Tab-separated table of C-alpha atoms in Angstrom:
chain	number	residue	atom	x	y	z
F	1	MET	CA	37.881	25.900	45.810
F	2	GLY	CA	39.584	24.333	42.654
F	3	ALA	CA	41.838	21.334	41.795
F	4	HIS	CA	44.952	23.541	42.060
F	5	ASP	CA	44.183	25.034	45.317
F	6	VAL	CA	46.218	23.427	48.181
F	7	LEU	CA	43.939	22.076	50.978
F	8	VAL	CA	45.579	19.011	52.297
F	9	ALA	CA	49.178	18.928	51.381
F	10	GLY	CA	50.418	15.831	49.463
F	11	PRO	CA	52.785	13.338	51.030
F	12	THR	CA	56.404	14.272	51.566
F	13	SER	CA	59.200	12.505	49.439
F	14	ALA	CA	59.968	10.393	52.659
F	15	GLN	CA	56.220	9.634	53.340
F	16	ARG	CA	55.883	8.671	49.671
F	17	ALA	CA	58.743	6.295	49.890
F	18	ARG	CA	57.459	4.673	53.138
F	19	SER	CA	54.190	4.085	51.657
F	20	VAL	CA	55.628	2.407	48.602
F	21	LEU	CA	57.465	-0.156	50.828
F	22	ALA	CA	54.517	-0.650	53.015
F	23	ALA	CA	52.358	-1.377	50.067
F	24	ALA	CA	54.657	-3.507	48.008
F	25	ASP	CA	54.391	-7.333	47.698
F	26	SER	CA	57.506	-7.701	45.840
F	27	LEU	CA	61.153	-6.478	45.693
F	28	THR	CA	64.439	-6.989	44.070
F	29	VAL	CA	67.686	-7.703	46.197
F	30	VAL	CA	70.847	-6.925	44.350
F	31	THR	CA	74.241	-7.903	45.573
F	32	GLY	CA	77.699	-7.956	44.196
F	33	SER	CA	77.237	-11.444	42.497
F	34	HIS	CA	73.528	-11.872	41.992
F	35	ASP	CA	69.960	-10.402	41.681
F	36	CYS	CA	66.921	-12.418	43.378
F	37	ASP	CA	63.196	-11.326	43.518
F	38	LEU	CA	61.265	-11.753	46.656
F	39	VAL	CA	57.635	-11.914	45.562
F	40	GLY	CA	54.804	-12.350	48.004
F	41	GLY	CA	53.156	-10.791	51.149
F	42	GLY	CA	55.152	-11.244	54.390
F	43	LEU	CA	58.507	-11.368	52.926
F	44	HIS	CA	59.377	-7.995	53.942
F	45	THR	CA	58.549	-5.728	56.792
F	46	VAL	CA	59.626	-2.254	57.757
F	47	ALA	CA	60.477	-1.426	61.588
F	48	HIS	CA	59.352	1.610	63.114
F	49	ASP	CA	62.910	3.237	62.539
F	50	GLY	CA	62.716	2.534	58.770
F	51	ARG	CA	64.948	-0.574	58.593
F	52	VAL	CA	63.825	-3.198	56.282
F	53	LEU	CA	63.630	-6.815	57.357
F	54	LEU	CA	63.701	-9.536	55.013
F	55	ARG	CA	62.208	-13.282	55.518
F	56	VAL	CA	64.008	-15.516	53.165
F	57	PRO	CA	64.622	-19.270	52.852
F	58	ALA	CA	67.309	-20.216	55.424
F	59	GLU	CA	69.234	-22.391	52.628
F	60	CYS	CA	68.855	-19.750	49.918
F	61	ARG	CA	71.887	-18.081	48.118
F	62	LEU	CA	71.170	-14.801	49.580
F	63	ALA	CA	71.356	-16.100	53.268
F	64	ALA	CA	74.538	-17.859	52.325
F	65	GLU	CA	76.102	-14.780	51.015
F	66	VAL	CA	75.367	-12.890	54.262
F	67	ALA	CA	76.693	-15.549	56.341
F	68	LEU	CA	79.937	-15.596	54.508
F	69	ALA	CA	80.364	-11.814	54.099
F	70	PRO	CA	83.118	-10.340	56.091
F	71	ARG	CA	81.864	-9.716	59.662
F	72	GLY	CA	78.413	-11.019	58.467
F	73	SER	CA	77.541	-7.719	56.534
F	74	LEU	CA	76.948	-7.834	53.184
F	75	SER	CA	76.419	-4.816	50.670
F	76	ALA	CA	73.227	-4.904	48.704
F	77	LEU	CA	70.462	-2.740	47.211
F	78	LEU	CA	66.720	-3.359	47.824
F	79	LYS	CA	64.597	-2.019	44.690
F	80	PHE	CA	60.934	-1.642	45.227
F	81	THR	CA	58.598	-0.622	42.162
F	82	ASP	CA	55.060	1.222	42.654
F	83	ILE	CA	52.891	0.178	39.744
F	84	SER	CA	49.623	1.645	39.272
F	85	PRO	CA	46.859	-0.643	40.130
F	86	VAL	CA	44.759	0.497	37.265
F	87	ALA	CA	45.636	0.398	33.598
F	88	VAL	CA	47.235	3.482	32.490
F	89	ARG	CA	49.991	4.332	30.096
F	90	ASP	CA	53.390	4.424	31.967
F	91	ARG	CA	52.043	2.497	34.969
F	92	VAL	CA	55.168	3.000	37.005
F	93	ARG	CA	54.462	5.621	39.551
F	94	ALA	CA	57.673	5.393	41.606
F	95	ARG	CA	60.753	3.367	42.490
F	96	VAL	CA	62.284	3.328	45.686
F	97	THR	CA	66.008	2.024	46.187
F	98	LEU	CA	67.872	1.572	49.394
F	99	ALA	CA	71.601	0.966	49.536
F	100	GLY	CA	73.120	-0.473	52.617
F	101	TRP	CA	74.161	-3.674	54.381
F	102	LEU	CA	72.526	-6.849	55.156
F	103	THR	CA	73.100	-8.759	58.328
F	104	ALA	CA	71.198	-11.852	59.803
F	105	THR	CA	69.205	-10.954	62.880
F	106	GLY	CA	69.501	-14.509	64.328
F	107	ARG	CA	65.670	-14.571	64.534
F	108	THR	CA	64.307	-17.968	64.009
F	109	PHE	CA	60.780	-18.760	62.700
F	110	ASP	CA	58.249	-21.409	63.708
F	111	ASP	CA	58.616	-23.367	60.437
F	112	GLY	CA	62.758	-23.242	61.019
F	113	ALA	CA	63.037	-22.878	57.196
F	114	HIS	CA	63.478	-19.053	57.160
F	115	ALA	CA	65.771	-16.680	58.177
F	116	GLU	CA	65.663	-13.015	58.906
F	117	LEU	CA	67.909	-10.396	57.289
F	118	ARG	CA	67.979	-6.678	58.055
F	119	LEU	CA	69.086	-3.848	55.667
F	120	ASP	CA	70.781	-0.870	57.734
F	121	ALA	CA	70.474	1.836	54.926
F	122	ALA	CA	73.165	4.326	54.002
F	123	HIS	CA	71.225	5.868	51.115
F	124	VAL	CA	67.708	6.048	50.022
F	125	ASP	CA	66.436	7.296	46.532
F	126	LEU	CA	62.998	7.999	45.368
F	127	ASP	CA	62.253	8.186	41.583
F	128	THR	CA	58.871	9.438	40.609
F	129	GLY	CA	59.635	9.781	36.889
F	130	ASN	CA	62.076	12.816	36.926
F	131	GLY	CA	65.192	10.930	37.885
F	132	PRO	CA	66.231	9.759	41.474
F	133	ALA	CA	66.387	12.117	44.414
F	134	ALA	CA	68.203	11.184	47.653
F	135	LEU	CA	66.229	11.185	50.733
F	136	GLY	CA	67.584	12.116	54.263
F	137	LEU	CA	67.847	9.014	56.393
F	138	ASP	CA	66.515	10.762	59.350
F	139	ALA	CA	63.438	11.950	57.432
F	140	PHE	CA	62.901	8.453	56.009
F	141	ALA	CA	63.270	6.740	59.410
F	142	LEU	CA	60.728	9.440	61.039
F	143	ALA	CA	58.157	9.345	58.203
F	144	ARG	CA	55.045	7.222	58.361
F	145	PRO	CA	53.397	5.586	55.440
F	146	ASP	CA	50.117	6.869	54.503
F	147	ASP	CA	47.253	5.577	56.245
F	148	LEU	CA	45.408	4.449	52.959
F	149	ALA	CA	48.640	2.633	51.606
F	150	ALA	CA	47.310	-0.762	52.094
F	151	TYR	CA	43.855	0.001	50.925
F	152	GLU	CA	44.841	2.313	47.885
F	153	ALA	CA	44.844	-0.472	45.036
F	154	GLY	CA	41.387	-1.820	46.048
F	155	MET	CA	39.713	1.498	46.237
F	156	LEU	CA	41.150	2.659	42.915
F	157	THR	CA	40.059	-0.468	40.918
F	158	HIS	CA	36.613	-0.431	42.774
F	159	LEU	CA	36.351	3.260	41.652
F	160	VAL	CA	37.164	2.518	37.922
F	161	ASP	CA	35.394	-0.993	37.690
F	162	GLY	CA	32.164	0.215	39.641
F	163	HIS	CA	31.894	4.062	39.286
F	164	GLY	CA	33.441	5.016	36.087
F	165	GLY	CA	30.893	7.861	35.733
F	166	LEU	CA	32.115	9.466	39.005
F	167	VAL	CA	35.619	9.772	37.487
F	168	SER	CA	34.224	11.846	34.531
F	169	SER	CA	32.369	14.167	36.909
F	170	LEU	CA	35.616	14.484	38.903
F	171	ALA	CA	37.727	15.428	35.721
F	172	ARG	CA	35.541	18.742	35.707
F	173	LEU	CA	37.575	19.804	38.604
F	174	ALA	CA	40.823	19.718	36.350
F	175	ASP	CA	41.802	22.713	34.176
F	176	PRO	CA	39.321	22.426	31.167
F	177	ARG	CA	42.424	22.860	28.779
F	178	LEU	CA	44.003	19.592	30.083
F	179	THR	CA	40.782	17.591	29.527
F	180	ARG	CA	39.798	18.923	26.078
F	181	ASN	CA	39.833	16.111	23.471
F	182	ALA	CA	41.492	13.935	26.254
F	183	GLU	CA	41.451	9.951	25.237
F	184	ARG	CA	40.991	8.942	28.833
F	185	VAL	CA	40.636	10.190	32.378
F	186	THR	CA	41.612	7.536	35.069
F	187	PRO	CA	42.349	7.939	38.786
F	188	LEU	CA	46.092	7.205	39.173
F	189	SER	CA	46.744	7.432	42.935
F	190	LEU	CA	44.772	8.020	46.381
F	191	ASP	CA	46.261	9.174	49.772
F	192	ARG	CA	44.724	10.576	52.595
F	193	GLY	CA	45.095	14.009	51.264
F	194	GLY	CA	43.724	13.759	47.923
F	195	LEU	CA	43.081	11.974	44.709
F	196	THR	CA	45.020	12.120	41.550
F	197	LEU	CA	43.847	11.751	38.005
F	198	ARG	CA	45.801	11.061	34.986
F	199	ILE	CA	44.656	12.678	31.827
F	200	GLU	CA	45.795	10.949	28.702
F	201	HIS	CA	46.104	12.505	25.175
F	202	ALA	CA	47.651	10.859	22.215
F	203	ALA	CA	50.996	12.446	22.730
F	204	ALA	CA	50.956	13.460	26.185
F	205	ARG	CA	49.606	12.939	29.776
F	206	HIS	CA	48.935	15.096	32.752
F	207	ASP	CA	48.469	14.297	36.277
F	208	VAL	CA	46.116	16.439	38.275
F	209	ARG	CA	45.835	16.279	41.988
F	210	LEU	CA	42.332	16.832	43.720
F	211	PRO	CA	43.018	17.712	47.251
F	212	PHE	CA	40.590	16.795	50.088
F	213	THR	CA	39.134	19.494	52.374
F	214	ALA	CA	40.419	17.493	55.118
F	215	PRO	CA	42.358	14.348	55.544
F	216	ALA	CA	40.629	10.998	55.341
F	217	ARG	CA	41.826	9.396	58.757
F	218	GLY	CA	41.060	5.964	57.313
F	219	PRO	CA	39.351	3.908	54.384
F	220	GLU	CA	36.042	4.597	56.034
F	221	GLU	CA	36.193	8.287	55.372
F	222	VAL	CA	37.245	8.090	51.732
F	223	GLY	CA	33.678	7.968	50.332
F	224	GLU	CA	32.846	11.093	52.306
F	225	ARG	CA	35.889	12.906	50.765
F	226	VAL	CA	35.022	11.897	47.172
F	227	GLN	CA	31.574	12.992	47.735
F	228	GLU	CA	32.702	16.478	48.670
F	229	LEU	CA	34.828	16.574	45.396
F	230	LEU	CA	31.795	15.449	43.460
F	231	ALA	CA	29.739	18.181	45.060
F	232	GLU	CA	32.350	20.846	43.877
F	233	ALA	CA	32.329	19.260	40.464
F	234	ARG	CA	28.589	19.782	40.219
F	235	GLY	CA	29.096	23.360	41.274
F	236	CYS	CA	31.592	23.648	38.458
F	237	ARG	CA	29.160	22.232	36.136
F	238	ARG	CA	26.496	24.944	37.117
F	239	ARG	CA	28.837	27.745	36.939
F	240	ALA	CA	30.092	26.667	33.337
F	241	SER	CA	26.413	26.254	32.248
F	242	GLY	CA	25.707	29.930	33.736
F	243	ARG	CA	28.279	31.211	31.424
F	244	SER	CA	27.015	29.662	28.150
């Protein structure tokens, strides 16, 4: 087995987009007259069918715009940015943009100071660095976020801060031509199917996915999957030593 063997497939584009929304703690709302940033946990949720619900101050400008829009439906964009939790060059891993119409759901919150708005999407784009690509609305609605989306940031920072030596070992699974003279190797992303390393050179970077032998069904299984990768990396080192 090697880093380029597909064992557990990576997430689909729709799954990737849903994972970005699930993990995000901020977003930007763009309407015809202004932009506003919603920052903080609990200000957006994603319904089972993929529709995004926003929790906003009842007296804010956005809520007023929706209330005054024709038939109570306001054209808007929701923009989410997925940023690597660890320090790498080019930290933006993905951007998700949903275009559609915002309406008030009529839901009241216990504090009485917040209103709920719902976006009915007409278009969803995912941009992972090669330009935006449209996602099918049905695929987006049916997709589910990765099981590790809510835990990924903590796990990656823990790996970097507490187990930097393991990252160097895992890098042995990448093509040696990519790691030769590399300035730095950093874990970039983690999902139920594998770990992706970013290999940085002075004038280039390469992202290498290390697939797990079986999906991690939750954060409690990630350690076991990483140990399996490390065992494979030790095998690579022994084979390399045998050739010398």
